[in-house]
Coordinates of C-alpha atoms in Angstrom, one line a residue:
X1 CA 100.6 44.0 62.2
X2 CA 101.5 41.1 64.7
X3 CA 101.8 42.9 67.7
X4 CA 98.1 43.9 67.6
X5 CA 96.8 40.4 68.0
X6 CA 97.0 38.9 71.7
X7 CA 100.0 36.5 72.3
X8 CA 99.3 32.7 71.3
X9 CA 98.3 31.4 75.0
X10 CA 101.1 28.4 75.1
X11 CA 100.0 24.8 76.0
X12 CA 102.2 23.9 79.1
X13 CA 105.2 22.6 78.8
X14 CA 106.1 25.7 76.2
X15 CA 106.1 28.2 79.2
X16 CA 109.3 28.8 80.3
X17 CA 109.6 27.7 84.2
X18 CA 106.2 26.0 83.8
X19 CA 105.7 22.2 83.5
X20 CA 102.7 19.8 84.6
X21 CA 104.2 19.8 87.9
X22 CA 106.1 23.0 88.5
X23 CA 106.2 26.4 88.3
X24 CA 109.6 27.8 88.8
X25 CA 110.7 31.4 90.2
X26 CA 113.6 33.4 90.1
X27 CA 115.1 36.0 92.8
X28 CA 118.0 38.2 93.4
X29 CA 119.2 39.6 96.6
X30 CA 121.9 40.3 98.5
X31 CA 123.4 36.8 100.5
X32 CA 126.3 38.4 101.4
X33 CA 128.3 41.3 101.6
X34 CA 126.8 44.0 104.4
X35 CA 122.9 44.3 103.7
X36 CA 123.0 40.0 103.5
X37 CA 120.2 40.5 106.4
X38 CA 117.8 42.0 104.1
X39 CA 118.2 39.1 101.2
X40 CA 118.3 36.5 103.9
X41 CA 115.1 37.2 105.6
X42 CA 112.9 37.8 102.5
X43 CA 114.3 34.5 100.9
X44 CA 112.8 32.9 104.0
X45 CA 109.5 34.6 104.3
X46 CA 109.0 33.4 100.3
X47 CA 110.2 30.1 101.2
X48 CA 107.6 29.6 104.1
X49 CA 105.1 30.9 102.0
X50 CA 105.6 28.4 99.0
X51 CA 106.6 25.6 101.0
X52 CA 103.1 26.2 103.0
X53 CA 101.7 26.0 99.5
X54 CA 103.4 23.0 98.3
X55 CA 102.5 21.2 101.3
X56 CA 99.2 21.4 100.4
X57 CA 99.1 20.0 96.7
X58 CA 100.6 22.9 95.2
X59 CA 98.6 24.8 92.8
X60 CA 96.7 23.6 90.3
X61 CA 98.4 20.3 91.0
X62 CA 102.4 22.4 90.5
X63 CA 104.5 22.8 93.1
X64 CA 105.8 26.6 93.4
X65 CA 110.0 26.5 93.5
X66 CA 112.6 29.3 94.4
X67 CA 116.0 29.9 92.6
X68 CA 117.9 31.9 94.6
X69 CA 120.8 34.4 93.0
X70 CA 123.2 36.6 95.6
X71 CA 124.0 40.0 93.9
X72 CA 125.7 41.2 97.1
X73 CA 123.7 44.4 96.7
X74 CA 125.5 45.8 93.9
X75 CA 123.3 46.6 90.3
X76 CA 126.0 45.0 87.5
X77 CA 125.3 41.8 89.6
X78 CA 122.2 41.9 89.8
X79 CA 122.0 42.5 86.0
X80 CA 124.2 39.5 85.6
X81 CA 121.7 37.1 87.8
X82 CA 118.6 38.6 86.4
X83 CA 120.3 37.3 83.0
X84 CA 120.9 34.0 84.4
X85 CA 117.8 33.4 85.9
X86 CA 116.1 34.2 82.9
X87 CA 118.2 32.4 80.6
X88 CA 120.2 29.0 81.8
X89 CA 117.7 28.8 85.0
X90 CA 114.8 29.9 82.7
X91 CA 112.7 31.1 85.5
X92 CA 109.5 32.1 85.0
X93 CA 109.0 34.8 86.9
X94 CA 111.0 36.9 88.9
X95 CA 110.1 37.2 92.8
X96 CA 111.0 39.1 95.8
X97 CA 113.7 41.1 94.3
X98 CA 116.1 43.2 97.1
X99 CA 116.8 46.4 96.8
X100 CA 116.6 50.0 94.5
X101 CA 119.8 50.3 92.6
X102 CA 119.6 46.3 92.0
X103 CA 116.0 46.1 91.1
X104 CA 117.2 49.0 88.5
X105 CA 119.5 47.0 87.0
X106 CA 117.3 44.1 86.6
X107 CA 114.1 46.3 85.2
X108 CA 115.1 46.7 81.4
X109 CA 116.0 43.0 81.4
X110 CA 112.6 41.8 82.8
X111 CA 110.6 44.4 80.4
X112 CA 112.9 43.8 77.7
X113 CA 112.0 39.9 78.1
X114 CA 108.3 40.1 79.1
X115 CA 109.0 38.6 82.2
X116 CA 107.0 39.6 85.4
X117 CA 108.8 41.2 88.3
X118 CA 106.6 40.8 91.2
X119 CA 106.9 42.1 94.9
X120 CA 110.8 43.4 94.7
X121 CA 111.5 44.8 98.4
X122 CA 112.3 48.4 97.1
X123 CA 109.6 51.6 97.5
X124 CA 111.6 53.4 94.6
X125 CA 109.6 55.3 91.8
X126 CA 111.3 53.7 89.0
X127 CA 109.1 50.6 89.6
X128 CA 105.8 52.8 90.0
X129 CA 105.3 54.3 86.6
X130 CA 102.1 56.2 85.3
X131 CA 100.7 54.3 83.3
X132 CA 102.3 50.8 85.2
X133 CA 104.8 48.8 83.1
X134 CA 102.8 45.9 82.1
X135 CA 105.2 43.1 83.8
X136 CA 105.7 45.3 87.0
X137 CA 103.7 44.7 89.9
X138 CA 104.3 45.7 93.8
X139 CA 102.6 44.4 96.5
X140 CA 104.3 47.3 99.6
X141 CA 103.8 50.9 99.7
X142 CA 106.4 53.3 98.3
X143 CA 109.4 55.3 99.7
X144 CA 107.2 58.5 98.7
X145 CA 104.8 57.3 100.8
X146 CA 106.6 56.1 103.7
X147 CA 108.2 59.2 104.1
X148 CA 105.0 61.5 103.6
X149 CA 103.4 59.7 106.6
X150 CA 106.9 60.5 108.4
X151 CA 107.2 63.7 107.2
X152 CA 103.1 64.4 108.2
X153 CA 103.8 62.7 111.6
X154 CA 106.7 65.2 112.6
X155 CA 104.8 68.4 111.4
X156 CA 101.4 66.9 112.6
X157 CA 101.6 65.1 116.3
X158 CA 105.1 66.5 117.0
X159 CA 104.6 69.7 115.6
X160 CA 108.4 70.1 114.2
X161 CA 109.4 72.8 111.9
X162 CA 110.0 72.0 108.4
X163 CA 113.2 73.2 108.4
X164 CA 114.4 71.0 111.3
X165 CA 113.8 68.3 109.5
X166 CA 117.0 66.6 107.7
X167 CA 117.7 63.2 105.4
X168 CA 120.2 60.7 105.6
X169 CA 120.5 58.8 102.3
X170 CA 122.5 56.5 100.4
X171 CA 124.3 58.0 97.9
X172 CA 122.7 56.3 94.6
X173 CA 118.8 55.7 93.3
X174 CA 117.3 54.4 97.0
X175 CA 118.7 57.2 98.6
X176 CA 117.2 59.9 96.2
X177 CA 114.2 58.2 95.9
X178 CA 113.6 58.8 99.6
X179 CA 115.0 62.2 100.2
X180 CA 112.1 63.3 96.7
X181 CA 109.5 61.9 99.1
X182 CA 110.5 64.4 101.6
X183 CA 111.5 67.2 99.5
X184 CA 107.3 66.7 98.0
X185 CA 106.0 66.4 101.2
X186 CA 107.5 69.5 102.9
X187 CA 106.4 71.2 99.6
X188 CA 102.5 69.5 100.0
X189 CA 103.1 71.1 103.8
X190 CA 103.8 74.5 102.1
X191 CA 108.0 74.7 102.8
X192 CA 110.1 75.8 100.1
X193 CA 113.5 76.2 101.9
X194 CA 116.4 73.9 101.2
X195 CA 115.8 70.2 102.5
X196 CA 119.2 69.5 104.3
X197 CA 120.9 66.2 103.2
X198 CA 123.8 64.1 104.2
X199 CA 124.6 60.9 103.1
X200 CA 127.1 57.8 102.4
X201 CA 128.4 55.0 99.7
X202 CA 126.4 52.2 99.5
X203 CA 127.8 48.9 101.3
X204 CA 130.1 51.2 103.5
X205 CA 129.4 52.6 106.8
X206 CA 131.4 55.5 106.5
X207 CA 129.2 57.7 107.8
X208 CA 131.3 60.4 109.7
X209 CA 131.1 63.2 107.3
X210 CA 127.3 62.9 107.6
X211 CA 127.6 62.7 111.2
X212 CA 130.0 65.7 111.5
X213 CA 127.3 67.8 108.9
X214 CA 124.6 67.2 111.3
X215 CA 126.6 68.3 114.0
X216 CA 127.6 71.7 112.4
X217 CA 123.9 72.4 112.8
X218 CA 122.7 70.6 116.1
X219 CA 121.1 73.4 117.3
X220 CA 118.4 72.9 114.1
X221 CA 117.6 69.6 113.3
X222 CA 115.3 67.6 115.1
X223 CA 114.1 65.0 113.2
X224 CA 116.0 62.4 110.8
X225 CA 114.9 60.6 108.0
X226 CA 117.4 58.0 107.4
X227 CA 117.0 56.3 103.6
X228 CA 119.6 53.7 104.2
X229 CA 120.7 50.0 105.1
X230 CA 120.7 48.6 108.5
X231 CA 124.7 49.0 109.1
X232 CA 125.7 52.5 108.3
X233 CA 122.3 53.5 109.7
X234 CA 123.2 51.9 113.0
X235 CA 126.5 53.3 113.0
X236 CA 125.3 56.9 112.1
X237 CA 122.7 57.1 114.9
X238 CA 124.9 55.5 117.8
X239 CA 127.8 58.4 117.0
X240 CA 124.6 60.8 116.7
X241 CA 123.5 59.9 120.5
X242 CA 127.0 59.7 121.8
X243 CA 127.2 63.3 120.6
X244 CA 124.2 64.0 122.6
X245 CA 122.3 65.2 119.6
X246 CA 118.1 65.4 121.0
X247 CA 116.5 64.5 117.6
X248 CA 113.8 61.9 116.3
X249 CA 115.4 59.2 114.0
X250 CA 113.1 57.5 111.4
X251 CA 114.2 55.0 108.9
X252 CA 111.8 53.8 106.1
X253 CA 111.1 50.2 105.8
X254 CA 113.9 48.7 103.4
X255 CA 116.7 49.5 106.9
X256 CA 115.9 46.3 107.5
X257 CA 114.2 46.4 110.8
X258 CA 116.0 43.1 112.9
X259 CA 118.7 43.7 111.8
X260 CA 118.7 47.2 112.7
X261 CA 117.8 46.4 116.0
X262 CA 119.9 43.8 116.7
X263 CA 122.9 46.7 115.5
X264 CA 121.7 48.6 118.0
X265 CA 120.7 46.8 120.7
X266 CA 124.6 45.1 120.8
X267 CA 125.8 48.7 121.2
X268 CA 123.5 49.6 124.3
X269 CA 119.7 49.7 124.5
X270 CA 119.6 53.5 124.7
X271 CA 120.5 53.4 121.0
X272 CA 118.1 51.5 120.3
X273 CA 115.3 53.2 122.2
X274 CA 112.9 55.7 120.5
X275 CA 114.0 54.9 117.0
X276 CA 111.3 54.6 114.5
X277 CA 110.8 52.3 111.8
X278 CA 107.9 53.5 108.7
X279 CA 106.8 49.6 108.0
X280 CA 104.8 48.3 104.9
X281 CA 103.1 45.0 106.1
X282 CA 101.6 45.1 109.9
X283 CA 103.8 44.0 112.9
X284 CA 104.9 40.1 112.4
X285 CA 103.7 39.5 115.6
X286 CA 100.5 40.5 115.7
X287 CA 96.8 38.5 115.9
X288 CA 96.3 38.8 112.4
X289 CA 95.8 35.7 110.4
X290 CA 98.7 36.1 107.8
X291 CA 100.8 37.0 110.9
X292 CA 100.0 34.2 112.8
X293 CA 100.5 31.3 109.5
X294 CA 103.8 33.2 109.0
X295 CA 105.3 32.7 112.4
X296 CA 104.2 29.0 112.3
X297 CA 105.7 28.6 109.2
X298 CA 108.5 30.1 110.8
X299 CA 108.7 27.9 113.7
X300 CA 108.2 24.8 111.6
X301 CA 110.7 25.4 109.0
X302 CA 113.2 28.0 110.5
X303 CA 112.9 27.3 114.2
X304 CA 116.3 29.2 115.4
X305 CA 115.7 32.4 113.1
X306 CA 113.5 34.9 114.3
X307 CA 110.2 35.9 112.5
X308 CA 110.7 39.7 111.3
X309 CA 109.0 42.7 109.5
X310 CA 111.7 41.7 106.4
X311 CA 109.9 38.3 106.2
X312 CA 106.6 39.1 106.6
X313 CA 107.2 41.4 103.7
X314 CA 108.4 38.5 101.8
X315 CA 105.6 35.8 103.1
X316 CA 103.0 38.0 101.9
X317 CA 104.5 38.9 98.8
X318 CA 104.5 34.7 97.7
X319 CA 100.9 34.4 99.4
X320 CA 99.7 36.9 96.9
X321 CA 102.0 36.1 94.1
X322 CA 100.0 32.3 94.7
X323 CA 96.6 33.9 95.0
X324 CA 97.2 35.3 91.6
X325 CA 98.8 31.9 90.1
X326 CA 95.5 30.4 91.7
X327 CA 93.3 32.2 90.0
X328 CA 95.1 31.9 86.2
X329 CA 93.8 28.3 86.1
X330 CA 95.8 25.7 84.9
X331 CA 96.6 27.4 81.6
X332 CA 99.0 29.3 82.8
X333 CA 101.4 31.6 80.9
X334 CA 102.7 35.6 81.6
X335 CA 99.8 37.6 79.8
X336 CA 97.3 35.2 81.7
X337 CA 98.8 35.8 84.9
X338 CA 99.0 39.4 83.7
X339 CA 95.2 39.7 83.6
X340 CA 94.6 38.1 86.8
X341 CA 96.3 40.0 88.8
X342 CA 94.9 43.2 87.5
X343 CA 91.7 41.8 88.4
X344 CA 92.4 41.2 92.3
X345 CA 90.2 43.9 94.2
X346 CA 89.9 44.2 97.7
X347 CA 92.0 41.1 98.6
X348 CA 92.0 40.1 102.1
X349 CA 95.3 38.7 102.7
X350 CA 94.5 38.2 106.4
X351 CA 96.9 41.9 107.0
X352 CA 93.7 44.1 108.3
X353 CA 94.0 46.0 105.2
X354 CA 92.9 44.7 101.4
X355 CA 94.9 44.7 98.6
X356 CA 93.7 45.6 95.2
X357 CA 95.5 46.1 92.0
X358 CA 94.1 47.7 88.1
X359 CA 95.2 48.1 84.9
X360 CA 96.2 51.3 86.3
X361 CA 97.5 50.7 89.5
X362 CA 100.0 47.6 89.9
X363 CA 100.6 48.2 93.6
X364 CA 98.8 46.2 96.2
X365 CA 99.3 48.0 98.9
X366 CA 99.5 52.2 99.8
X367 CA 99.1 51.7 103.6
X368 CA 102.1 52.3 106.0
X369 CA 102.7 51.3 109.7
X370 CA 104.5 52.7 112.1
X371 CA 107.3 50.9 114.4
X372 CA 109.3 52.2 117.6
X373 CA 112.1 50.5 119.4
X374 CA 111.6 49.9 122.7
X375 CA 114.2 49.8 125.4
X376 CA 114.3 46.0 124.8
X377 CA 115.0 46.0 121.6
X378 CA 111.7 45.2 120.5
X379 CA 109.2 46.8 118.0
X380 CA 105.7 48.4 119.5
X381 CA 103.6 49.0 116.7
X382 CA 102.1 53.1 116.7
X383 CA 99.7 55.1 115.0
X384 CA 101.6 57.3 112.8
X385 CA 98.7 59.5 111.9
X386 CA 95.5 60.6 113.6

């Protein structure tokens, strides 16, 4: 039948969101609404990224653009900007998307329309399927593996009991998809005993049920993993410390570390101190080369915001997403793009560690980093396992 012979490869101008001149993109993310941080800074890592790009002739003589969608963190608008993008905007690729639940929403329409969803800021399963989804591709590490190296860190170095160890997720697909990569770790570690869980709505900080829980056994837990945004998280670990509660408090990656920080840091630096953030790119302020092009991209086109761990994520994510355009060739359409990025190996994208992606493994990256708060609000970078 038809579907056995490759598709036609298009001459350009029959590509949706590809002409002789430019290639457009498509992204959804929260703008506003309580997690607006998170969108924000990974619009602006992208947007250094492509702009550096652009700058310098473009690629294969296009210039890479950006159309930007707000879905407020919330899935049935996400679904709704995924459908515009794709249709009225007619993007040709989707970029950078924020967030579990939303990313969700948005999957069936991109695999539905052969679209390529490339580099969404979410470490969730559903996006990491065995055998890959053909048009999805990840550049960071996943939740399961984020909270492995946290969960190997507290039994390891710290040497915690399993059962001390509790979660603190949001209440919907991010939050679960954290608390399984606890739940299989502790197993891996040989504890079968109930994994203790509180948690909260996503976009609310009502987190005082969650805080009283934890309370109600004080005595036990000692470490937290916290699978959540940067608000309630903030909120939960200030009443936490103002209960005098002696425990370790680890978020994964997508909290949103600035933001967190910042939270934190307006409430008194002793919240702030001691907390660790898992990370899925290197610290933004490092020596290494993609590190330093991203802060003077930052200086030069965002001057008064503040170069992150959320933007870094997002810089990368375009650098790669152009490495991959760069080696298509001009004759560019999805299933061409497809094949090139499956044949990246061993990438060095200037982060100290290489990225490589397969046929059967559409994630660049498996490494993790780990980040503490200091007293001044800032992020030291530590090893999180011998």
């Amino acid at each position: 039948g038809p579907e056995a012979s490759s598709p036609p490869s298009q001459p350009s101008g029959q590509v949706r969101g590809v002409t002789d001149t430019e290639v457009l993109l498509g992204m959804c993310a929260p703008f506003s609404g309580p997690s607006k941080e998170l969108g924000r800074e990974m619009q602006r890592g992208i947007r250094c990224a492509l702009s550096d790009v652009n700058e310098a002739g473009g690629v294969h003589g296009r210039r890479i653009e950006l159309v930007s969608l707000d879905d407020g963190y919330e899935p049935e608008r996400a679904e709704k900007a995924a459908r515009e993008l794709l249709g009225e905007k007619k993007v040709f690729a989707l970029i950078g998307n924020v967030g579990t639940p939303t990313t969700a929403a948005v999957l069936p329409i991109a695999l539905a329309d052969k679209t390529i969803l490339f580099g969404a800021m979410t470490g969730a399963g559903m996006l990491r399927n065995d055998p890959p989804d053909r048009y999805v591709f990840n550049v960071r590490a996943s939740y399961a593996e984020e909270t492995a190296a946290m969960v190997r860190h507290f039994l390891g170095p710290m040497a915690l009991a399993p059962d001390s160890i509790a979660v603190f997720a949001q209440e919907d697909s991010y939050g679960e998809s954290g608390f399984k990569g606890v739940e299989k770790q502790l197993r891996i570690a040989g504890y079968h005993g109930e994994v203790f869980r509180v948690g909260y709505k996503r976009n609310t900080d009502d987190v005082e049920a969650a805080v009283q829980a934890i309370l109600d056994r004080r005595d036990r837990v000692k470490a937290i993993v916290l699978v959540g945004t940067y608000r309630p998280c903030a909120k939960f670990i200030r009443l936490l410390k103002d209960a005098k509660l002696e425990a370790t408090f680890a978020n994964v990656s997508f909290v949103g570390s600035r933001a967190l920080s910042d939270e934190l840091m307006s409430m008194g630096p002793k919240y702030a101190e001691g907390v660790i953030v898992t990370q899925v790119v290197p610290h933004f302020d490092s020596d290494l080369p993609s590190a330093k092009a991203y802060r003077a991209s930052m200086q030069k086109r965002f001057s008064d915001e503040a170069p992150s761990y959320v933007g870094f994520e997002g810089f990368l994510t375009a650098a790669v997403f152009v490495e991959a355009l760069r080696r298509t060739g001009r004759d560019l359409d999805t299933e061409s793009l497809v094949a090139a990025i499956e044949q990246v190996q061993s990438l060095d994208a200037g982060i100290g560690a290489p990225l490589s992606f397969g046929p059967s493994d559409h994630q660049g990256l498996h490494r993790v980093w780990g980040s503490r708060i200091g007293s001044d609000g800032r992020f030291g970078e530590f090893a999180l396992e011998k």
